Short mmCIF file of C-alpha atoms and ligand atoms in Angstrom, two decimals:
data_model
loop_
_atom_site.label_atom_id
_atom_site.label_comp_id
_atom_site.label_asym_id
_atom_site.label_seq_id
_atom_site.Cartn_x
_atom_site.Cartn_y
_atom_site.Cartn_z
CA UNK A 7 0.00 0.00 0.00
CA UNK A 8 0.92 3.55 -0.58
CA UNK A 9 0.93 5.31 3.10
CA UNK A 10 2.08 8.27 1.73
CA UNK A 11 -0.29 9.50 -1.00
CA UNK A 12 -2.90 11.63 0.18
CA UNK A 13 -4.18 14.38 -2.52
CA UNK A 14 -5.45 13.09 -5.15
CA UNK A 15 -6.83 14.78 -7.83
CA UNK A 16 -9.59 13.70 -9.99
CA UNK A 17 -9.98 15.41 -13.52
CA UNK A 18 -13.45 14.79 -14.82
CA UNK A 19 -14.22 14.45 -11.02
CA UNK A 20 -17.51 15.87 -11.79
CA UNK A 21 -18.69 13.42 -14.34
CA UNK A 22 -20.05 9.77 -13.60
CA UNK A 23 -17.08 7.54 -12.40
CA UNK A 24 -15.00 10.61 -11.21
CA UNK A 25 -17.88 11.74 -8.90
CA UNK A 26 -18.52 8.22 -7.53
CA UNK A 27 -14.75 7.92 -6.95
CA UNK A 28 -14.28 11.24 -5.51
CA UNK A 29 -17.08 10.13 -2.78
CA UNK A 30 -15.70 6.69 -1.97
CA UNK A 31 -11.99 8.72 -1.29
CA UNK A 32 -13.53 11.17 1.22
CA UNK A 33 -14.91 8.26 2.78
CA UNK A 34 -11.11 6.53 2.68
CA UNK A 35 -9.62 9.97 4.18
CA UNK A 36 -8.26 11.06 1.16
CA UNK A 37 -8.43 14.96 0.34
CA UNK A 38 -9.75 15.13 -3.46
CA UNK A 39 -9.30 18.07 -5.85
CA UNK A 40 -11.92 17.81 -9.12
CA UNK A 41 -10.68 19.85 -12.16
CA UNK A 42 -13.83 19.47 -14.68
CA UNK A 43 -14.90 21.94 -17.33
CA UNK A 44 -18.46 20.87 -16.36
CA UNK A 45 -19.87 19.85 -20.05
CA UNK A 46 -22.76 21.03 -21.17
CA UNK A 47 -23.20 17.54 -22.81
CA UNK A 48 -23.05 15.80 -19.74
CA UNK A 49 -24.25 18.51 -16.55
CA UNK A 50 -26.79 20.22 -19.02
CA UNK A 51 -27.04 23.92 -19.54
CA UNK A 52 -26.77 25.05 -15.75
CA UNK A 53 -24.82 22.67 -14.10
CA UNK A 54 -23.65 24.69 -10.80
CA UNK A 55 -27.85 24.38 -10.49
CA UNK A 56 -28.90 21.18 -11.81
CA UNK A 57 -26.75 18.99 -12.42
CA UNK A 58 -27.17 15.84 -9.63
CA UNK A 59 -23.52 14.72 -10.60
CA UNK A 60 -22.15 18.05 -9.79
CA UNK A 61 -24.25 18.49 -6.91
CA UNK A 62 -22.88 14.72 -5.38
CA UNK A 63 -19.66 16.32 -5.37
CA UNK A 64 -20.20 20.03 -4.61
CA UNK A 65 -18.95 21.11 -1.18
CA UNK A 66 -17.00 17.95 -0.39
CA UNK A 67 -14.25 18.35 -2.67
CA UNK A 68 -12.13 21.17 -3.67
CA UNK A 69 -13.63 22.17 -7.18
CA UNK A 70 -11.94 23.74 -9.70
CA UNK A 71 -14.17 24.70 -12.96
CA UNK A 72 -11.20 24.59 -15.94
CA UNK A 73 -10.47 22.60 -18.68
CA UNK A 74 -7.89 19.86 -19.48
CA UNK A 75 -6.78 21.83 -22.44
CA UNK A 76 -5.72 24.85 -20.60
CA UNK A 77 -2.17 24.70 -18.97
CA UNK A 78 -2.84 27.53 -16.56
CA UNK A 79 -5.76 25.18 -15.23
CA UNK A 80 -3.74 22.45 -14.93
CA UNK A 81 -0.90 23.86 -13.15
CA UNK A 82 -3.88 25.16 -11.17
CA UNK A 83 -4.65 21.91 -10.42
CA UNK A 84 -1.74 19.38 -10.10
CA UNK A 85 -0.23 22.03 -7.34
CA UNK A 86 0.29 20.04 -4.00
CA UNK A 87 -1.30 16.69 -5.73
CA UNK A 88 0.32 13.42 -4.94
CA UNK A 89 -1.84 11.07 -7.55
CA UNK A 90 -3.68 12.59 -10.90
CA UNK A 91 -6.54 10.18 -11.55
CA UNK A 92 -7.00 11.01 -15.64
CA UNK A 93 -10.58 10.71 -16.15
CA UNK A 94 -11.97 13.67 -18.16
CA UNK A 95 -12.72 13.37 -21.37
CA UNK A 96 -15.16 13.33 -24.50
CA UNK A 97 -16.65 9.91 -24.16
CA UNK A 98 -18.74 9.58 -27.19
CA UNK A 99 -17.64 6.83 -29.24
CA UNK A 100 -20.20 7.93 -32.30
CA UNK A 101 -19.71 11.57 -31.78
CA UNK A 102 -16.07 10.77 -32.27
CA UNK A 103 -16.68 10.21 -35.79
CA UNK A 104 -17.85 13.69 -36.50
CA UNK A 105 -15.85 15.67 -33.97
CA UNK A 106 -12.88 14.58 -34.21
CA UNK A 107 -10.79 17.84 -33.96
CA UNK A 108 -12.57 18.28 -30.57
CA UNK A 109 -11.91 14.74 -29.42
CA UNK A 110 -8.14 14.90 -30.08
CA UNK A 111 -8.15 18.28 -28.94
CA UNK A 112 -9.56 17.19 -25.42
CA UNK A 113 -8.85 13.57 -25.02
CA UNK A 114 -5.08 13.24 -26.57
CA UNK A 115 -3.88 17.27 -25.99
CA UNK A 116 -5.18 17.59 -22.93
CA UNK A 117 -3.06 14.48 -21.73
CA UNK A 118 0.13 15.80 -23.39
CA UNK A 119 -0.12 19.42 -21.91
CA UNK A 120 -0.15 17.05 -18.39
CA UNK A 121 2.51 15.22 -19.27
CA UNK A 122 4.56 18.52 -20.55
CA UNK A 123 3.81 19.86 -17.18
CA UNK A 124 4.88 16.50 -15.39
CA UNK A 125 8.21 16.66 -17.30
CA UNK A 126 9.33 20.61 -17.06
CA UNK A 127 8.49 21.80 -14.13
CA UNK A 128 8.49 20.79 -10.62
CA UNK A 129 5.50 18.81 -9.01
CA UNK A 130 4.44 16.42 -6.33
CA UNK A 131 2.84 13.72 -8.64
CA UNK A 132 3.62 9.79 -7.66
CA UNK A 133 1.62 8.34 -9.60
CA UNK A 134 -1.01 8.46 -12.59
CA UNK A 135 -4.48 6.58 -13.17
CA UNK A 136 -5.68 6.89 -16.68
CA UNK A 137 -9.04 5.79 -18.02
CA UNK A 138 -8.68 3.55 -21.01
CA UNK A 139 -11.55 1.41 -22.70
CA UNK A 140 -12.40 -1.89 -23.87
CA UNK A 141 -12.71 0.78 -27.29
CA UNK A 142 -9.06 0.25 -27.92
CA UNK A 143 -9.55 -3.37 -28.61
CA UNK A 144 -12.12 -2.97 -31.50
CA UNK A 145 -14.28 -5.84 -32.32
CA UNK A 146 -13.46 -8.86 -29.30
CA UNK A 147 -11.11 -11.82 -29.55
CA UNK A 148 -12.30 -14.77 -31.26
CA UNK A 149 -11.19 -18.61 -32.14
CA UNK A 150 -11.85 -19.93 -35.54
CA UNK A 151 -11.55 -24.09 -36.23
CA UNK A 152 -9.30 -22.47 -39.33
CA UNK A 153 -7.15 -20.48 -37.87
CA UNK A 154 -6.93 -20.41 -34.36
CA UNK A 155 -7.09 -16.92 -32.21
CA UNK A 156 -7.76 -14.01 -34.85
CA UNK A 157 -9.12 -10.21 -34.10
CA UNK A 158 -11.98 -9.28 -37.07
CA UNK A 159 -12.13 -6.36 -38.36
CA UNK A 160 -15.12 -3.54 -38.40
CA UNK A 161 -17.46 -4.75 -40.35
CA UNK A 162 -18.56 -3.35 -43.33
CA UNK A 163 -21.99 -2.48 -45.05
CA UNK A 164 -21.43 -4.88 -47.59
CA UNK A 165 -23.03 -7.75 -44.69
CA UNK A 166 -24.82 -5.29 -42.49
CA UNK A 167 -27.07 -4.13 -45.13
CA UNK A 168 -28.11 -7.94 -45.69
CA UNK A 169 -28.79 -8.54 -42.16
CA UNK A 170 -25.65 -10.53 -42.13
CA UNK A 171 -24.22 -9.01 -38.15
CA UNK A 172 -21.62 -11.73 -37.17
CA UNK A 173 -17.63 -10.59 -37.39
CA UNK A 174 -15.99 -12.20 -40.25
CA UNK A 175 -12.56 -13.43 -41.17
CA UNK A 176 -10.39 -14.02 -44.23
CA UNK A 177 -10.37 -17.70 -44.48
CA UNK A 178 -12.75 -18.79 -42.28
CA UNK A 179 -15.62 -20.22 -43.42
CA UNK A 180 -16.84 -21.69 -40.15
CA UNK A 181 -18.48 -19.06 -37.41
CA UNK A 182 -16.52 -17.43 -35.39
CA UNK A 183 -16.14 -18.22 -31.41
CA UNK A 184 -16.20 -14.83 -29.13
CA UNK A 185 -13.77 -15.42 -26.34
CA UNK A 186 -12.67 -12.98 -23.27
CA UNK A 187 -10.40 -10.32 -24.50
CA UNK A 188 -7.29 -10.20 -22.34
CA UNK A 189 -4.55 -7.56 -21.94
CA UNK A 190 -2.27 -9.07 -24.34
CA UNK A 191 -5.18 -8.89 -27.35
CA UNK A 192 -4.72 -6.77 -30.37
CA UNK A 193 -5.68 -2.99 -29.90
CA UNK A 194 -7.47 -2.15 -33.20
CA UNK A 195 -10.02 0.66 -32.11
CA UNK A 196 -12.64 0.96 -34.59
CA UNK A 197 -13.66 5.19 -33.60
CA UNK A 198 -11.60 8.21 -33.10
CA UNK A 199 -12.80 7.70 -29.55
CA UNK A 200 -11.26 4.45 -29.40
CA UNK A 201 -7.64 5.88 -31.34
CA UNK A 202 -7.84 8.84 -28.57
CA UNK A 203 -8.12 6.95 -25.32
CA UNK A 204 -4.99 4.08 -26.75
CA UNK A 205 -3.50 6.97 -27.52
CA UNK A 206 -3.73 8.71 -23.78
CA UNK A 207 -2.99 5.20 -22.16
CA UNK A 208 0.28 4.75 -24.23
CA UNK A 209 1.37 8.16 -23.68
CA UNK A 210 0.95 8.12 -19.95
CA UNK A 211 2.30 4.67 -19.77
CA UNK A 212 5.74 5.57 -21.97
CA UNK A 213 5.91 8.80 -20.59
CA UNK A 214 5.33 8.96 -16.63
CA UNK A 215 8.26 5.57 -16.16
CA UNK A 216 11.21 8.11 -17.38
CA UNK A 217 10.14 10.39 -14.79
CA UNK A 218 9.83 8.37 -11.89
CA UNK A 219 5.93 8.55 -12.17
CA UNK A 220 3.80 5.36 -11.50
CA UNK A 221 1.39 4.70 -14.36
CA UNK A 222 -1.57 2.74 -14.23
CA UNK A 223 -4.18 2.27 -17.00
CA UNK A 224 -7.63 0.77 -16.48
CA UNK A 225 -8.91 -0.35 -19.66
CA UNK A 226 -12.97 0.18 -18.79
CA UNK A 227 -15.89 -2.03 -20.00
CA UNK A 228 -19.14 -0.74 -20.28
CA UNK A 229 -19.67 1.06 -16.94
CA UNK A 230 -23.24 1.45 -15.46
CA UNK A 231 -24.72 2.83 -12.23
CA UNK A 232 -26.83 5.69 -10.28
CA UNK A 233 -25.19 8.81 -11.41
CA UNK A 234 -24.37 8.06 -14.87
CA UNK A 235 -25.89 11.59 -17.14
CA UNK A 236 -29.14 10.63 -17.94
CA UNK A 237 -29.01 13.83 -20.41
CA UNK A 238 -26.08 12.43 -22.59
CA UNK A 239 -27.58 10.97 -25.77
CA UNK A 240 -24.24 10.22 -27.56
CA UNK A 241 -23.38 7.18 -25.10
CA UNK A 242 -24.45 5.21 -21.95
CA UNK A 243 -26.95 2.85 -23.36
CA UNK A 244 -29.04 2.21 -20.26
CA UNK A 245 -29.14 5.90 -19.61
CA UNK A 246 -30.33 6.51 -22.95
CA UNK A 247 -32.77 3.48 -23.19
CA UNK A 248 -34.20 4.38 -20.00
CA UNK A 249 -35.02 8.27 -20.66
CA UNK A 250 -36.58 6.97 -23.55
CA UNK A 251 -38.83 4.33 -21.54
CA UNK A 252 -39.57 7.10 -19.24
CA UNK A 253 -40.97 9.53 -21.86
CA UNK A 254 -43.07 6.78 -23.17
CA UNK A 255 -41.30 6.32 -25.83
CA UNK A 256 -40.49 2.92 -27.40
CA UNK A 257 -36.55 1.61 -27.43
CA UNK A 258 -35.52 0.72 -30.73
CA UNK A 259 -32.44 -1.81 -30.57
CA UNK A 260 -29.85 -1.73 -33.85
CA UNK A 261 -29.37 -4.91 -35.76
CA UNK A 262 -30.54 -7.60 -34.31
CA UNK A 263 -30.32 -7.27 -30.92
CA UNK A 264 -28.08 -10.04 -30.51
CA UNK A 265 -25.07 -7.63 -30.39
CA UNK A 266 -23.24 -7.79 -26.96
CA UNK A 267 -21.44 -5.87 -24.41
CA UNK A 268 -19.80 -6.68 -20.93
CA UNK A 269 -21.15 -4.17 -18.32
CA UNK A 270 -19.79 -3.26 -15.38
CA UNK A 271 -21.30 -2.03 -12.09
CA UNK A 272 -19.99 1.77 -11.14
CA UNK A 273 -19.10 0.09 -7.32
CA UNK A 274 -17.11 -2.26 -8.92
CA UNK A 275 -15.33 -0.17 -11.52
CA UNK A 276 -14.53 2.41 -8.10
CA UNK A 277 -13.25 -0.57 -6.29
CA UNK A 278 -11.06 -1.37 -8.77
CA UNK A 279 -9.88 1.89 -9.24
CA UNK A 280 -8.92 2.41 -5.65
CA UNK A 281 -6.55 -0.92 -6.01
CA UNK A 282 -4.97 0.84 -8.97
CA UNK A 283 -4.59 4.09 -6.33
CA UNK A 284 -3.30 2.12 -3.18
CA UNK A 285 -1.51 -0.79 -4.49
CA UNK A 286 2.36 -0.66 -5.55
CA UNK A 287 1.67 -4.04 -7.51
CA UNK A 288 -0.90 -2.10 -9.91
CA UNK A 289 2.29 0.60 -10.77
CA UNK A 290 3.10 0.39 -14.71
CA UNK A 291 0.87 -1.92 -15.42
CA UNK A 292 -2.53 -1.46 -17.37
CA UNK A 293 -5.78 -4.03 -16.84
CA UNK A 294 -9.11 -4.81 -17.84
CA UNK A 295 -12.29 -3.89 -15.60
CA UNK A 296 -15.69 -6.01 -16.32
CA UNK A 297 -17.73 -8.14 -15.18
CA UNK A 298 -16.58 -10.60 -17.54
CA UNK A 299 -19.92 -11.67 -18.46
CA UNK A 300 -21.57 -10.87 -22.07
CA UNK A 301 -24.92 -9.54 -22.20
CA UNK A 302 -27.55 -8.66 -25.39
CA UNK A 303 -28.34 -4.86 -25.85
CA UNK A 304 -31.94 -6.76 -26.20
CA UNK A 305 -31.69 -8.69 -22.71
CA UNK A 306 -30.59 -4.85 -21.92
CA UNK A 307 -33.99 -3.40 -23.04
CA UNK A 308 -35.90 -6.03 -21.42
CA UNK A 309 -34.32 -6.12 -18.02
CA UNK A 310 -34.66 -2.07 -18.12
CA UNK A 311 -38.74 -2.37 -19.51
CA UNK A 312 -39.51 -5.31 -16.38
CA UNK A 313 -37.82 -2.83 -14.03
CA UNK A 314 -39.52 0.18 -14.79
CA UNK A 315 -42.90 -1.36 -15.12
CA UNK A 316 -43.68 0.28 -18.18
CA UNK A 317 -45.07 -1.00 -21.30
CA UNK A 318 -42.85 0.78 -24.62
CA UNK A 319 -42.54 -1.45 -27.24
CA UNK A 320 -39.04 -2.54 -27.74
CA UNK A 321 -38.33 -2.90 -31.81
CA UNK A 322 -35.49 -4.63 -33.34
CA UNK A 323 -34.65 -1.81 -36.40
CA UNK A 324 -31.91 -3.69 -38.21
CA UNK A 325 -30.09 -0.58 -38.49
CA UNK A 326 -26.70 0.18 -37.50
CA UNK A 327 -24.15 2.75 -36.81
CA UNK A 328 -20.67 2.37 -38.62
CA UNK A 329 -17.73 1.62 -36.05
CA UNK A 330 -20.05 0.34 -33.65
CA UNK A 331 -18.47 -3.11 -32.66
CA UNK A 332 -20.48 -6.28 -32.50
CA UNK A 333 -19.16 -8.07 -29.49
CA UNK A 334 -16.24 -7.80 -26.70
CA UNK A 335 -16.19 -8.79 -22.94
CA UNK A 336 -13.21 -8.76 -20.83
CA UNK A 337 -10.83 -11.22 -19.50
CA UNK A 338 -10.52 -10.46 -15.63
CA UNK A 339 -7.82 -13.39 -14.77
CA UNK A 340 -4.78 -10.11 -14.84
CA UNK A 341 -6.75 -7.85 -12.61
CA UNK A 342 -7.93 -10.98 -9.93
CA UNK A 343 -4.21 -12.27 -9.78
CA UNK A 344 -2.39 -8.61 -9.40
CA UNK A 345 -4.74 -6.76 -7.63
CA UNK A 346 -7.35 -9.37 -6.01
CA UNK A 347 -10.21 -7.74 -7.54
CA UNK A 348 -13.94 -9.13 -8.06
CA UNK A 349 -16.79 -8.14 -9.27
CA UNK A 350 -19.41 -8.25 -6.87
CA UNK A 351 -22.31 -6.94 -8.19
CA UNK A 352 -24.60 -9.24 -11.19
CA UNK A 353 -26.34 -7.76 -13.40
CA UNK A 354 -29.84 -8.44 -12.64
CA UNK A 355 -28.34 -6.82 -8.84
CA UNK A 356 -27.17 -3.52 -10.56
CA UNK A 357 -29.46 -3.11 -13.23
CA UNK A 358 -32.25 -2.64 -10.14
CA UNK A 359 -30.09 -0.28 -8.29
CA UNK A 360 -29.89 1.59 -11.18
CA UNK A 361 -33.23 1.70 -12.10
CA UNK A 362 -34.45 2.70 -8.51
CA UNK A 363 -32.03 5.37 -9.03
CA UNK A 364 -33.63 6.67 -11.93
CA UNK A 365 -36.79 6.62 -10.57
CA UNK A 366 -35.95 9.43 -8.30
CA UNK A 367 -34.91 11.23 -11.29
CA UNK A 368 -36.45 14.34 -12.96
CA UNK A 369 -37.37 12.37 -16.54
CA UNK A 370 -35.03 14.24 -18.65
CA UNK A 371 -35.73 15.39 -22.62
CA UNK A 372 -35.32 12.31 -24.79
CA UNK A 373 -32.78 13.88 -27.45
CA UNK A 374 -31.89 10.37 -28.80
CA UNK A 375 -33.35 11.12 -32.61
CA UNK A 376 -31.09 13.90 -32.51
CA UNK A 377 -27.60 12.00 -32.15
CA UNK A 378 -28.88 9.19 -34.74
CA UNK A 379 -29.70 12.60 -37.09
CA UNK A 380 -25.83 13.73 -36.65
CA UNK A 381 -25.00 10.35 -37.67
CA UNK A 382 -27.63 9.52 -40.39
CA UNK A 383 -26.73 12.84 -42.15
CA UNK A 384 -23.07 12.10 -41.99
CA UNK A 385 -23.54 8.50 -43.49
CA UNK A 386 -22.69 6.99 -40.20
CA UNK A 387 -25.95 5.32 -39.66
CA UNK A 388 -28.11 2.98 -41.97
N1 NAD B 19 -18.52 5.17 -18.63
C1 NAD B 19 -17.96 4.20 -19.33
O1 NAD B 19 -18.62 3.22 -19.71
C2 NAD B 19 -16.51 4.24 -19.69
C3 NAD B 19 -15.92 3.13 -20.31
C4 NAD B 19 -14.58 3.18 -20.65
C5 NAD B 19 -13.83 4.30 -20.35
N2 NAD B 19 -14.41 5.38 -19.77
C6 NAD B 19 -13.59 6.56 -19.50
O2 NAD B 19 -13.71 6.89 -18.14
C7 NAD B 19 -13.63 8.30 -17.96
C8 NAD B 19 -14.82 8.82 -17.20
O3 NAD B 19 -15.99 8.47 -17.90
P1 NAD B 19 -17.43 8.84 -17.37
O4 NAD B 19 -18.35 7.77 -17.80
O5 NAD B 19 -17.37 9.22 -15.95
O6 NAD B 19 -17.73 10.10 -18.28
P2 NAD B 19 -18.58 11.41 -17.96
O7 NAD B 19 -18.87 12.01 -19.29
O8 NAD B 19 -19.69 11.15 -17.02
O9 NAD B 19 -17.53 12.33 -17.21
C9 NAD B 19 -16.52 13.01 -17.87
C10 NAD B 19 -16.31 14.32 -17.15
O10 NAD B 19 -15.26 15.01 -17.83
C11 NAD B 19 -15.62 16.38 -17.91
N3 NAD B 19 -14.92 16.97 -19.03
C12 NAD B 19 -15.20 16.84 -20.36
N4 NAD B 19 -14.34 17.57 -21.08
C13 NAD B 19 -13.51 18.18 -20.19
C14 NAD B 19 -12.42 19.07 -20.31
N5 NAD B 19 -12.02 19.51 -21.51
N6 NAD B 19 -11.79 19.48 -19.19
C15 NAD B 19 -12.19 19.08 -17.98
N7 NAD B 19 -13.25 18.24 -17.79
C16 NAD B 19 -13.88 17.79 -18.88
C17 NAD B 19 -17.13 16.39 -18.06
O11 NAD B 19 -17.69 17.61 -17.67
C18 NAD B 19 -17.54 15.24 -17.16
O12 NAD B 19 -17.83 15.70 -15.87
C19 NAD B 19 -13.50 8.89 -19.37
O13 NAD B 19 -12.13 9.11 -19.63
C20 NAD B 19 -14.03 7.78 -20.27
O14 NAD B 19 -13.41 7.84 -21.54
C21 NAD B 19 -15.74 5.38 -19.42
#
């Protein structure tokens, strides 16, 4: 354990993992700064107000409103810090597609004017926590009878427009077997999202070393919970699915609902998060968080439609958005044999937290058509 480290600061404290972190610190003892632009995107147009993320956090920590891509804020910031804990960012892996000046402009400068900082100038920093994502990996890992292990590529509309979902491979002829995607997998991100947080994780990770500066990266699964923006409709699928079940409206799932994710419970993702903070054996060294478990964006909808009680059609559209993958879920074997972690919390267990959470929610706006608009007038959705 690190007895020393003490101020931590959390950028994107504000937002939904940094804000659940931020809480379960206090709780540890730990004094926690939050450096967070406050998004409109994400807190809504008068966050210091109305945002319930903000207000989670508001008095408890020191808050500093700036952005990641200002060095005066940052300086601001790191002063007196002992850990950074790299969490803000745009997190939209569609959006990415679109805006991509703003997502390399946030997600990969905003790391590099840290690291400039970390490497010119003096500072207190031990050690740095970086949020990666399963998005660096692309489509999963999967074992063909032809050709053993091999990592698909996106797919293309060529299949998709037939109805034809399923990851293919050159040369094999047989389906394809999804297996867990472990650390050592190919990173092939399939959105600039994806290319922005690899690029922030290998950064921090070749950078902070030469400077005596632990690294850790936590390479993120689908994270879930009370607290996650249920304003955001460029990601978060059970956010967005559920303001659209609460404004009546019905949930329409893209091809054919058999596409999978691995989603992970916010108490569990903050658990494992706090190993990366305390332990020495998580120091430059980067693993996968999950529940390890693959679930349907259709068992998704239904879960969230039995929960809430409410009767909204769910229809399977058969459309899809380009770069979306069609399957990953993580292997957890690294993270339970360095840093003893397990997730605790099933599905079925998390998905009623969370929707007992939202139902002491203001129902927000559903603004859902408008992100499939960006995309459909961009080409990006069929
Ligand atoms: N939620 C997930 O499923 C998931 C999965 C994998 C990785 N991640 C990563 O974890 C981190 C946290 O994700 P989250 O779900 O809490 O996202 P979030 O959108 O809820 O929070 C991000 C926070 O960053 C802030 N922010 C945005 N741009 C900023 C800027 N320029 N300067 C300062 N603050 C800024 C936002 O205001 C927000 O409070 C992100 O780096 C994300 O890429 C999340």
């Amino acid at each position: 354990m690190h007895r020393k480290l003490k101020n931590i600061l959390i950028t994107g404290g504000a937002g939904f993992i940094g804000s659940n972190l931020a809480l379960k610190l206090l709780k540890r003892g730990y004094k926690v700064t939050v450096l967070d632009s406050l998004s409109q995107q994400i807190h809504g147009d008068n966050p210091i107000l109305t945002s319930p993320l903000f207000q989670s956090i508001k008095d408890k920590v020191i808050f500093i409103e700036g952005t990641v891509t200002s060095k005066n804020d940052w300086e601001k910031a790191i002063h007196g810090q002992d850990v950074i804990v790299h969490f803000a960012a745009e997190t939209g892996t569609g959006q990415s597609m679109y805006e991509i000046q703003k997502y390399v402009d946030v997600n990969i400068n905003g790391t590099a004017i840290m690291l400039d900082i970390l490497a010119n100038h003096q500072h207190s920093i031990k050690k740095v926590v970086v949020a990666s994502s399963r998005s660096i990996y692309g489509e999963g890992k999967y074992k063909s009878v032809e050709n053993g292990i091999v990592y698909p590529k996106h797919r293309t509309a060529f299949y998709m427009d037939a109805g034809d979902y399923e990851v293919k491979y050159p040369g094999c002829k047989q389906a394809l077997e999804l297996i867990a995607t472990d650390e050592e997998s190919k990173i092939h991100p399939s959105s600039v999202y994806g290319i922005t947080k690899q690029n922030q994780e290998q950064m921090i990770m070749t950078v902070c070393p030469t400077l005596g500066i632990a690294p850790v990266a936590f390479r993120y699964q689908n994270v879930y919970g009370p607290g996650q923006s249920l304003k955001n409709p460029y990601t978060g699928i059970l956010s967005i699915f559920s303001t659209q079940i609460k404004n009546g409206n019905p949930i329409n799932v893209f091809e054919d609902g058999k596409e999978t994710r691995d989603f992970v419970y916010i108490d569990d993702v903050v658990s494992a998060t706090i190993l990366g903070i305390e332990k020495i054996e998580a120091n430059n060294d980067l693993f996968n968080v999950g529940s390890g478990v693959s679930t349907s964006v259709l068992a998704v909808a239904e879960e969230l439609v039995k929960n809430y009680k409410k009767n909204v059609p769910i229809n399977i559209t058969g459309n899809y958005r380009l770069g979306d993958i069609r399957h990953n879920f993580a292997d957890l074997t690294k993270i339970r044999k360095i840093l003893e972690f397990e997730p605790e919390i099933s599905f079925e267990q998390g998905i009623k937290k969370f929707t007992e959470w939202v139902n002491t929610q203001d129902v927000e706006n559903d603004n859902y058509a408008r992100s499939i608009e960006e995309m459909k007038s961009r080409g990006l959705y069929k």
